[in-house]
Amino acid sequence: MNGAESLVRTLVAGGVDVCFTNPGTSEMHFVAALDRVEGMRCVLGLFEGVVTGAADGYYRMKGTPASTLLHLGPGLANGLANLHNAKKANSGIVNIVGQHATYHIGYNAPLTSDIEGLARPMSSWVRTSPDAKSVAADGAAAIAAAKSSPAQIATLILPADTAWNEADGIAQVPDDNQRASYSAQAVDHAAKVLRNGGASTLLLMTGSALTEHGLALAAQIAGKTGCKVMGQTYNPRMARGKGRFSIDRIPYVIEQALPILKDFKNIVLVEANDPVAFFAYPNKPSMLKPQGCEVHRMTTGAENSVAALEALAGALHAQPSDRKPQKMVELAKPTGALTHASIAQAIAMAIPENAIVVDESVTTGRGFFPPTAAAAPHDWLQNMGGSIGFSTPVATGAAVACPDRKVICMVGDGSAMYTLQSLWTQAREGLNVVTIVFANKIYQILRGEFDGVGAGEPGQRALDMLKIDRPDLDFVALAKGMGVPARAVANADDFNKALAEAVAEPGPRLIEVQM
């Protein structure tokens, strides 16, 4: 048994049985080991950003880490943007990065680089295996890190000779670190805040608090105390849809967020962070909470927020009967022109039961939340790190994790081009992903930011840096070239029909919404 085989056996034994891959020469012994070891599903991505983003989506839906296989420093570097997003989402991932043989590194071959230096900003755990006999134990340690609470991105660097030299066998992964309970003192303090000023208190939640049960508890607490419950602007995963407690998120746009937050005297954080602006803008605050507002942390991402919410509800004597009814947007199939409102209605009508919605719709999707709150029950995934090219890989990984659920991926045309290779992987694996591309032929978010930062009125050269035209992108042709059936729509009636057909059919589909 060589080092690569001992690592694959350790991964499988440790519950890491999916590997999203884009290998090269240094990883060939790992690839060969995949033929000799049963139990590992390998999913090829044609770009490393697809590989790392898919591992993020897999963790968000499965709750256990997948592995990635990347080629040397440049391969890891190609995947760093989506590792950044995964880190912000607290997703656990085990990266396996091939390295030159130890005796070859000193010759400074063209692909030689500081792999540990590249890995550290996005990885909480980094190690280079020194020899073949250390590989299995190092792999077990990487798995333990990825399964810890909060989960970590672990990067194990595997020099080629440690992969092909003889190793002892597999290593046992240490017992999973359980999520810490919670601080009873912090819960008691939150209860006191809510008793004394519920109507002027915001319960700001993210992470595990946004499960169906966590939201139901928050609804009881809000009904009992009069507090407001909101989510962060972006969240790793949120339970939404008919029958579930619907909450708003803090708006991205500062001018919209400030009036919503201005009257709160207290904010209780449930895994969330202080509300801050996405960027700095001239003469606008970075911190969105009002002056004098006190912030009280109840739980962190390492703690059991649902258990803490149960304790908080108990301390406040909040019961299911305290939950106040919510008025939902009435859903109807839109007709006529494609507008942001009609698009939102069509999507809300089309979301099937138990779907997974991956949202990178950026500007087009800012109004999607109210109508989709009345859609069939579903999970909603968002970009935590802000690096674009997030949605199509995350949708791919989510579909691998949950093959029995339909995944709907919403993405702007500019963002879609970053990781469009995801479509090829979806076709190869037969994944149930419906990709909706909003084709407005411009980086519309940047056009707004141009004004927001006070850069003046854009001239022709500046506009050329923001527009996606000359030539226009043909997403139908691009999708079909990667094996994904696709169609374009230009009105609401055709969009309704395309959505219904795409949701009903197995395998991947793409709809280009021409705006």
Coordinates of C-alpha atoms in Angstrom, one line a residue:
M1 CA 0.0 0.0 0.0
N2 CA 1.5 3.4 -1.0
G3 CA 0.8 6.7 0.7
A4 CA -1.9 7.8 -1.8
E5 CA -3.9 4.6 -1.2
S6 CA -3.5 4.9 2.6
L7 CA -5.0 8.4 2.3
V8 CA -7.9 7.4 0.2
R9 CA -8.7 4.5 2.6
T10 CA -8.5 6.9 5.5
L11 CA -10.8 9.4 3.9
V12 CA -13.4 6.8 3.1
A13 CA -13.2 5.3 6.6
G14 CA -13.5 8.8 8.1
G15 CA -16.8 9.5 6.2
V16 CA -15.3 11.7 3.5
D17 CA -16.5 9.6 0.5
V18 CA -16.9 12.3 -2.2
C19 CA -13.9 13.9 -3.9
F20 CA -14.4 16.9 -6.3
T21 CA -11.3 16.7 -8.5
N22 CA -9.1 18.5 -11.0
P23 CA -5.8 16.5 -10.9
G24 CA -2.4 16.9 -12.6
T25 CA 0.8 15.0 -12.8
S26 CA 1.7 15.1 -9.1
E27 CA -1.7 13.6 -8.2
M28 CA -1.6 10.6 -10.5
H29 CA -0.9 8.1 -7.7
F30 CA -4.0 9.4 -5.8
V31 CA -6.0 9.0 -9.0
A32 CA -4.6 5.4 -9.4
A33 CA -5.6 4.7 -5.8
L34 CA -9.2 5.5 -6.6
D35 CA -9.3 2.4 -8.8
R36 CA -8.1 0.2 -5.9
V37 CA -10.2 1.6 -3.1
E38 CA -14.0 1.1 -3.0
G39 CA -16.3 3.8 -1.6
M40 CA -15.1 7.1 -3.0
R41 CA -17.3 9.0 -5.5
C42 CA -15.1 11.1 -7.7
V43 CA -16.6 14.2 -9.5
L44 CA -14.5 15.9 -12.1
G45 CA -14.6 19.7 -12.5
L46 CA -13.0 21.4 -15.5
F47 CA -11.8 24.4 -13.4
E48 CA -10.7 24.4 -9.7
G49 CA -13.2 27.1 -8.8
V50 CA -15.9 24.6 -9.7
V51 CA -14.2 22.0 -7.5
T52 CA -13.9 24.1 -4.4
G53 CA -17.3 25.7 -4.8
A54 CA -18.9 22.3 -5.2
A55 CA -17.3 21.1 -1.9
D56 CA -18.9 24.2 -0.3
G57 CA -22.3 23.4 -1.6
Y58 CA -21.9 19.7 -0.6
Y59 CA -21.1 20.6 3.0
R60 CA -24.0 23.1 3.3
M61 CA -26.5 20.5 2.4
K62 CA -24.9 17.3 3.8
G63 CA -23.3 18.7 7.0
T64 CA -20.2 16.6 6.4
P65 CA -17.1 17.5 4.4
A66 CA -16.2 16.4 0.9
S67 CA -12.6 16.4 -0.3
T68 CA -11.0 18.2 -3.2
L69 CA -8.0 17.1 -5.3
L70 CA -6.0 20.1 -6.7
H71 CA -2.8 20.3 -8.7
L72 CA 0.1 22.1 -7.0
G73 CA 0.0 25.8 -6.1
P74 CA -1.6 27.2 -9.3
G75 CA -4.4 24.6 -9.0
L76 CA -5.1 25.6 -5.4
A77 CA -4.8 29.3 -6.4
N78 CA -7.5 28.8 -9.1
G79 CA -9.8 27.5 -6.4
L80 CA -9.1 30.1 -3.7
A81 CA -12.1 32.5 -4.5
N82 CA -14.6 29.8 -3.7
L83 CA -12.6 28.6 -0.7
H84 CA -12.9 32.2 0.5
N85 CA -16.7 31.9 0.2
A86 CA -16.7 28.5 1.9
K87 CA -14.7 29.9 4.8
K88 CA -17.1 32.7 5.3
A89 CA -19.9 30.1 5.3
N90 CA -18.1 27.9 7.9
S91 CA -18.1 25.0 5.5
G92 CA -15.9 22.0 6.2
I93 CA -13.6 20.9 3.3
V94 CA -10.6 18.6 3.1
N95 CA -8.3 19.8 0.3
I96 CA -5.7 17.4 -1.0
V97 CA -3.0 19.4 -3.0
G98 CA -0.3 17.5 -4.8
Q99 CA 3.3 18.8 -4.6
H100 CA 6.5 18.0 -6.4
A101 CA 8.5 15.1 -5.0
T102 CA 10.6 16.4 -2.0
Y103 CA 13.9 15.9 -3.8
H104 CA 12.6 17.9 -6.8
I105 CA 11.4 21.0 -5.0
G106 CA 14.8 22.5 -4.7
Y107 CA 15.3 22.7 -8.5
N108 CA 12.6 25.4 -8.8
A109 CA 10.7 23.7 -11.6
P110 CA 8.1 25.9 -13.4
L111 CA 5.2 24.9 -11.2
T112 CA 7.1 25.2 -7.9
S113 CA 5.4 27.6 -5.4
D114 CA 4.8 28.2 -1.7
I115 CA 1.6 26.0 -1.4
E116 CA 1.4 26.4 2.3
G117 CA 1.6 30.2 1.9
L118 CA -1.2 30.1 -0.7
A119 CA -3.4 27.8 1.5
R120 CA -3.2 29.6 4.8
P121 CA -5.4 32.6 4.2
M122 CA -8.4 30.4 3.3
S123 CA -7.5 27.3 5.4
S124 CA -7.7 27.0 9.2
W125 CA -5.6 23.8 9.1
V126 CA -2.5 23.4 6.8
R127 CA 0.0 20.6 6.8
T128 CA 2.6 19.1 4.4
S129 CA 3.1 15.3 4.9
P130 CA 6.8 14.7 5.4
D131 CA 6.8 11.0 4.4
A132 CA 4.6 8.2 3.2
K133 CA 4.1 6.8 6.7
S134 CA 2.7 10.1 7.9
V135 CA 0.1 10.5 5.2
A136 CA -2.7 8.5 6.7
A137 CA -2.4 10.2 10.2
D138 CA -2.2 13.6 8.5
G139 CA -5.3 12.8 6.5
A140 CA -7.1 11.7 9.7
A141 CA -6.1 15.0 11.3
A142 CA -7.4 17.0 8.3
I143 CA -10.8 15.2 8.5
A144 CA -11.0 16.0 12.2
A145 CA -10.4 19.6 11.5
A146 CA -13.0 19.7 8.7
K147 CA -15.5 18.1 11.1
S148 CA -14.8 20.4 14.0
S149 CA -17.1 23.0 15.4
P150 CA -17.2 25.4 13.7
A151 CA -16.1 23.5 10.7
Q152 CA -12.8 24.3 9.1
I153 CA -11.2 24.2 5.7
A154 CA -8.2 21.8 6.0
T155 CA -5.5 21.6 3.3
L156 CA -3.2 18.6 3.2
I157 CA -0.2 18.9 0.9
L158 CA 1.0 15.6 -0.5
P159 CA 4.5 15.5 -2.1
A160 CA 4.6 13.0 -5.0
D161 CA 7.1 10.7 -3.3
T162 CA 5.0 10.5 -0.1
A163 CA 2.2 9.4 -2.4
W164 CA 4.1 6.7 -4.2
N165 CA 6.3 5.3 -1.4
E166 CA 5.2 2.5 0.8
A167 CA 2.9 3.3 3.8
D168 CA 1.6 1.3 6.7
G169 CA -2.2 1.6 6.3
I170 CA -5.2 3.7 7.2
A171 CA -5.5 6.0 10.3
Q172 CA -8.5 6.4 12.5
V173 CA -10.1 9.8 12.7
P174 CA -10.5 11.1 16.2
D175 CA -14.0 11.3 17.6
D176 CA -16.0 14.1 15.9
N177 CA -15.9 17.4 17.9
Q178 CA -19.4 18.0 18.9
R179 CA -20.9 21.5 18.6
A180 CA -20.6 23.2 22.0
S181 CA -23.9 23.6 23.8
Y182 CA -24.3 27.3 24.6
S183 CA -23.7 29.8 27.5
A184 CA -26.6 29.7 29.9
Q185 CA -25.4 33.1 31.2
A186 CA -25.6 34.5 27.6
V187 CA -29.2 33.1 27.2
D188 CA -30.2 34.6 30.6
H189 CA -28.8 37.9 29.6
A190 CA -30.7 37.8 26.2
A191 CA -33.9 36.9 28.1
K192 CA -33.4 40.0 30.3
V193 CA -32.9 42.2 27.4
L194 CA -36.0 40.9 25.6
R195 CA -38.2 41.2 28.8
N196 CA -37.1 44.8 29.4
G197 CA -37.3 46.1 25.8
G198 CA -38.6 43.5 23.3
A199 CA -40.1 46.0 20.9
S200 CA -36.9 47.9 20.6
T201 CA -34.7 44.7 20.3
L202 CA -33.6 43.0 17.1
L203 CA -32.9 39.2 17.2
L204 CA -30.3 38.9 14.4
M205 CA -29.7 35.3 13.3
T206 CA -27.7 33.3 10.8
G207 CA -26.1 29.8 10.5
S208 CA -27.8 26.9 12.3
A209 CA -30.5 29.2 13.8
L210 CA -32.1 29.5 10.4
T211 CA -33.3 25.9 10.3
E212 CA -37.0 25.3 10.3
H213 CA -37.0 24.6 14.0
G214 CA -34.8 27.5 14.9
L215 CA -37.0 29.9 13.0
A216 CA -40.1 28.4 14.7
L217 CA -38.6 29.1 18.1
A218 CA -37.7 32.7 17.0
A219 CA -41.3 33.2 15.9
Q220 CA -42.5 32.2 19.4
I221 CA -40.0 34.6 21.0
A222 CA -41.0 37.4 18.7
G223 CA -44.7 36.8 19.4
K224 CA -44.1 36.8 23.1
T225 CA -41.8 39.8 23.4
G226 CA -42.6 41.9 20.3
C227 CA -39.0 41.8 19.2
K228 CA -38.0 41.9 15.5
V229 CA -36.3 38.9 13.9
M230 CA -34.0 39.3 10.9
G231 CA -31.3 37.5 9.1
Q232 CA -27.9 38.8 8.0
T233 CA -27.8 40.2 4.5
Y234 CA -26.3 36.8 3.3
N235 CA -26.7 33.4 5.0
P236 CA -25.2 30.0 4.3
R237 CA -28.6 28.3 4.3
M238 CA -32.1 29.4 5.3
A239 CA -35.3 27.3 5.6
R240 CA -38.1 29.2 3.8
G241 CA -41.5 28.7 2.2
K242 CA -45.1 28.1 3.1
G243 CA -45.6 27.2 6.8
R244 CA -42.2 28.4 7.9
F245 CA -41.5 31.6 9.8
S246 CA -40.5 34.2 7.2
I247 CA -37.9 36.8 8.1
D248 CA -36.4 39.7 6.3
R249 CA -32.7 40.2 5.8
I250 CA -30.8 43.4 6.4
P251 CA -30.7 45.1 3.0
Y252 CA -27.5 45.3 1.1
V253 CA -28.1 49.0 0.1
I254 CA -27.1 51.3 3.0
E255 CA -29.9 53.8 2.4
Q256 CA -32.4 50.9 2.8
A257 CA -30.8 49.3 5.8
L258 CA -30.3 52.5 8.0
P259 CA -34.1 53.3 8.4
I260 CA -34.9 49.7 9.2
L261 CA -32.3 49.6 12.0
K262 CA -32.6 53.1 13.3
D263 CA -35.0 52.5 16.2
F264 CA -33.4 49.5 17.7
K265 CA -31.8 50.0 21.1
N266 CA -30.5 46.4 21.4
I267 CA -29.4 43.7 19.0
V268 CA -29.1 40.1 20.2
L269 CA -26.7 38.1 18.0
V270 CA -27.4 34.5 17.3
E271 CA -24.3 33.4 15.4
A272 CA -24.6 36.6 13.4
N273 CA -22.1 39.5 13.2
D274 CA -22.6 43.2 13.8
P275 CA -24.5 44.6 10.8
V276 CA -21.9 46.3 8.6
A277 CA -21.9 47.7 5.1
F278 CA -20.5 45.6 2.3
F279 CA -18.2 48.4 1.1
A280 CA -17.0 51.8 2.3
Y281 CA -18.9 54.7 0.6
P282 CA -18.1 58.4 0.9
N283 CA -20.2 60.0 3.7
K284 CA -21.9 56.8 4.6
P285 CA -21.4 54.7 7.8
S286 CA -19.6 51.4 7.8
M287 CA -21.5 50.3 10.9
L288 CA -25.3 50.1 10.2
K289 CA -26.6 49.9 13.7
P290 CA -27.7 53.2 15.2
Q291 CA -25.6 55.1 17.7
G292 CA -26.2 54.0 21.3
C293 CA -27.5 50.6 20.2
E294 CA -26.1 47.9 22.5
V295 CA -25.1 44.5 21.0
H296 CA -25.4 41.3 23.0
R297 CA -24.0 38.0 21.7
M298 CA -26.0 34.9 22.6
T299 CA -24.2 32.3 20.5
T300 CA -21.3 31.9 18.1
G301 CA -21.0 29.5 15.2
A302 CA -19.3 27.0 17.5
E303 CA -22.4 26.7 19.7
N304 CA -25.8 25.0 19.4
S305 CA -28.0 27.9 18.5
V306 CA -31.2 25.9 18.3
A307 CA -30.7 24.6 21.8
A308 CA -30.0 28.2 22.9
L309 CA -33.2 29.4 21.3
E310 CA -35.1 26.6 23.0
A311 CA -33.7 27.7 26.3
L312 CA -34.5 31.3 25.5
A313 CA -38.1 30.5 24.6
G314 CA -38.4 28.5 27.9
A315 CA -37.0 31.4 29.9
L316 CA -39.5 33.8 28.3
H317 CA -42.4 31.2 28.6
A318 CA -42.8 31.6 24.8
Q319 CA -45.2 29.0 23.4
P320 CA -46.2 28.0 19.8
S321 CA -49.5 29.7 20.5
D322 CA -47.6 33.0 20.8
R323 CA -46.6 32.9 17.2
K324 CA -48.3 35.7 15.2
P325 CA -49.8 35.0 11.8
Q326 CA -47.9 36.3 8.8
K327 CA -49.4 37.8 5.7
M328 CA -47.8 36.3 2.6
V329 CA -47.7 37.7 -1.0
E330 CA -50.4 36.1 -3.1
L331 CA -48.9 34.0 -5.8
A332 CA -50.1 33.9 -9.4
K333 CA -48.5 33.1 -12.7
P334 CA -47.4 36.4 -14.3
T335 CA -48.0 37.3 -17.9
G336 CA -46.6 39.9 -20.2
A337 CA -43.2 41.6 -19.9
L338 CA -40.3 40.3 -17.9
T339 CA -39.8 42.6 -14.9
H340 CA -38.1 42.0 -11.6
A341 CA -41.6 41.5 -10.1
S342 CA -42.9 39.1 -12.7
I343 CA -39.6 37.1 -12.6
A344 CA -40.0 36.8 -8.8
Q345 CA -43.6 35.6 -9.1
A346 CA -42.7 33.1 -11.8
I347 CA -39.9 31.6 -9.7
A348 CA -42.0 31.5 -6.5
M349 CA -44.7 29.6 -8.4
A350 CA -42.2 27.2 -9.9
I351 CA -40.2 26.2 -6.8
P352 CA -41.1 22.6 -6.1
E353 CA -41.5 21.0 -2.7
N354 CA -38.2 20.5 -0.8
A355 CA -36.1 22.4 -3.5
I356 CA -32.7 23.9 -2.9
V357 CA -32.4 27.5 -4.2
V358 CA -28.9 28.8 -4.8
D359 CA -29.0 32.6 -5.1
E360 CA -26.4 34.7 -6.9
S361 CA -28.9 36.9 -8.7
V362 CA -27.3 40.0 -7.2
T363 CA -29.3 43.0 -8.6
T364 CA -32.2 41.1 -10.3
G365 CA -32.9 39.1 -7.2
R366 CA -33.1 41.8 -4.6
G367 CA -36.9 41.6 -4.6
F368 CA -37.2 37.8 -4.7
F369 CA -37.6 37.3 -0.9
P370 CA -41.3 38.5 -0.3
P371 CA -43.0 36.3 -3.0
T372 CA -40.8 33.2 -2.5
A373 CA -41.7 33.2 1.2
A374 CA -45.1 31.9 0.0
A375 CA -43.5 29.2 -2.3
A376 CA -43.4 25.5 -1.4
P377 CA -41.0 24.7 1.5
H378 CA -37.3 25.0 0.4
D379 CA -33.8 25.9 1.5
W380 CA -32.2 29.1 0.3
L381 CA -28.4 29.3 -0.1
Q382 CA -26.4 32.6 -0.5
N383 CA -22.9 33.8 -1.2
M384 CA -21.3 34.5 2.2
G385 CA -18.0 35.8 0.9
G386 CA -19.0 38.0 -2.0
S387 CA -16.6 36.5 -4.5
I388 CA -18.6 35.9 -7.7
G389 CA -18.8 32.6 -9.6
F390 CA -20.2 31.0 -6.5
S391 CA -23.6 29.8 -7.5
T392 CA -23.2 27.2 -10.3
P393 CA -20.5 25.3 -8.4
V394 CA -22.4 25.4 -5.1
A395 CA -25.5 24.2 -6.9
T396 CA -23.4 21.3 -8.3
G397 CA -22.2 20.2 -4.9
A398 CA -25.7 20.6 -3.4
A399 CA -27.1 18.3 -6.1
V400 CA -24.4 15.7 -5.4
A401 CA -25.3 15.9 -1.7
C402 CA -29.1 15.7 -2.2
P403 CA -29.8 13.8 -5.5
D404 CA -33.5 13.5 -4.6
R405 CA -34.0 17.2 -4.4
K406 CA -34.3 19.7 -7.3
V407 CA -31.8 22.5 -7.2
I408 CA -32.6 25.9 -8.7
C409 CA -29.6 28.1 -9.4
M410 CA -30.2 31.8 -10.0
V411 CA -27.2 33.8 -11.4
G412 CA -26.5 37.0 -13.4
D413 CA -24.8 36.7 -16.8
G414 CA -21.5 38.2 -15.5
S415 CA -21.2 35.9 -12.5
A416 CA -22.2 32.9 -14.6
M417 CA -19.1 33.3 -16.8
Y418 CA -16.7 32.8 -13.9
T419 CA -17.5 29.1 -13.4
L420 CA -19.7 28.1 -16.4
Q421 CA -17.7 24.8 -16.5
S422 CA -20.1 23.7 -13.7
L423 CA -22.6 22.9 -16.4
W424 CA -20.4 20.2 -17.9
T425 CA -20.0 18.5 -14.5
Q426 CA -23.8 18.7 -14.1
A427 CA -24.3 17.0 -17.5
R428 CA -21.7 14.4 -16.9
E429 CA -23.2 13.5 -13.5
G430 CA -26.8 13.8 -14.5
L431 CA -27.5 16.3 -11.7
N432 CA -30.9 17.8 -11.1
V433 CA -30.0 21.5 -11.4
V434 CA -32.1 24.2 -13.2
T435 CA -29.8 27.2 -13.9
I436 CA -31.5 30.5 -14.5
V437 CA -29.2 33.1 -16.1
F438 CA -30.4 36.7 -15.9
A439 CA -28.9 38.2 -19.1
N440 CA -29.0 42.0 -18.9
K441 CA -25.7 42.3 -20.7
I442 CA -24.1 44.4 -18.0
Y443 CA -22.4 44.1 -14.6
Q444 CA -25.4 45.9 -13.2
I445 CA -24.2 45.7 -9.7
L446 CA -21.0 47.6 -10.7
R447 CA -23.0 50.3 -12.5
G448 CA -24.7 51.0 -9.2
E449 CA -21.5 50.8 -7.3
F450 CA -19.9 53.3 -9.7
D451 CA -22.5 55.9 -8.5
G452 CA -22.3 54.7 -4.9
V453 CA -18.6 55.4 -4.5
G454 CA -18.9 58.8 -6.1
A455 CA -16.8 58.1 -9.1
G456 CA -18.8 60.5 -11.2
E457 CA -20.6 59.9 -14.5
P458 CA -19.0 57.1 -16.5
G459 CA -17.7 57.8 -19.9
Q460 CA -17.5 55.4 -22.8
R461 CA -14.4 53.7 -21.7
A462 CA -15.7 53.2 -18.2
L463 CA -19.0 51.9 -19.5
D464 CA -17.1 49.4 -21.7
M465 CA -15.6 48.0 -18.5
L466 CA -19.2 47.4 -17.1
K467 CA -21.1 46.1 -20.1
I468 CA -21.1 42.5 -21.3
D469 CA -21.7 43.0 -25.0
R470 CA -19.9 43.2 -28.4
P471 CA -20.3 40.3 -28.7
D472 CA -23.4 39.3 -26.8
L473 CA -23.1 36.0 -24.8
D474 CA -25.3 33.2 -26.0
F475 CA -26.0 31.1 -23.0
V476 CA -28.2 28.6 -24.9
A477 CA -25.3 27.8 -27.2
L478 CA -22.8 27.7 -24.3
A479 CA -25.0 25.3 -22.3
K480 CA -25.7 23.0 -25.2
G481 CA -22.0 22.9 -25.9
M482 CA -21.5 21.4 -22.5
G483 CA -24.3 18.9 -22.8
V484 CA -27.1 20.9 -20.9
P485 CA -30.4 21.4 -22.7
A486 CA -31.2 25.1 -22.7
R487 CA -33.7 27.7 -24.0
A488 CA -34.1 31.5 -23.9
V489 CA -37.2 33.4 -22.8
A490 CA -38.1 37.0 -23.3
N491 CA -41.6 37.2 -21.7
A492 CA -43.3 36.0 -18.5
D493 CA -45.5 33.4 -20.3
D494 CA -42.5 31.6 -21.9
F495 CA -40.6 31.8 -18.6
N496 CA -43.5 30.1 -16.8
K497 CA -43.5 27.3 -19.4
A498 CA -39.7 26.9 -19.4
L499 CA -39.6 26.7 -15.6
A500 CA -42.4 24.1 -15.4
E501 CA -40.7 21.9 -18.0
A502 CA -37.2 22.3 -16.5
V503 CA -38.4 21.4 -13.0
A504 CA -40.4 18.4 -14.2
E505 CA -37.5 16.9 -16.2
P506 CA -34.6 15.0 -14.6
G507 CA -31.0 16.2 -15.1
P508 CA -29.7 19.7 -15.7
R509 CA -31.4 22.4 -17.6
L510 CA -30.6 26.1 -18.3
I511 CA -33.0 29.0 -19.0
E512 CA -31.6 32.3 -20.3
V513 CA -33.8 35.1 -19.2
Q514 CA -33.3 37.9 -21.7
M515 CA -33.9 41.2 -20.0

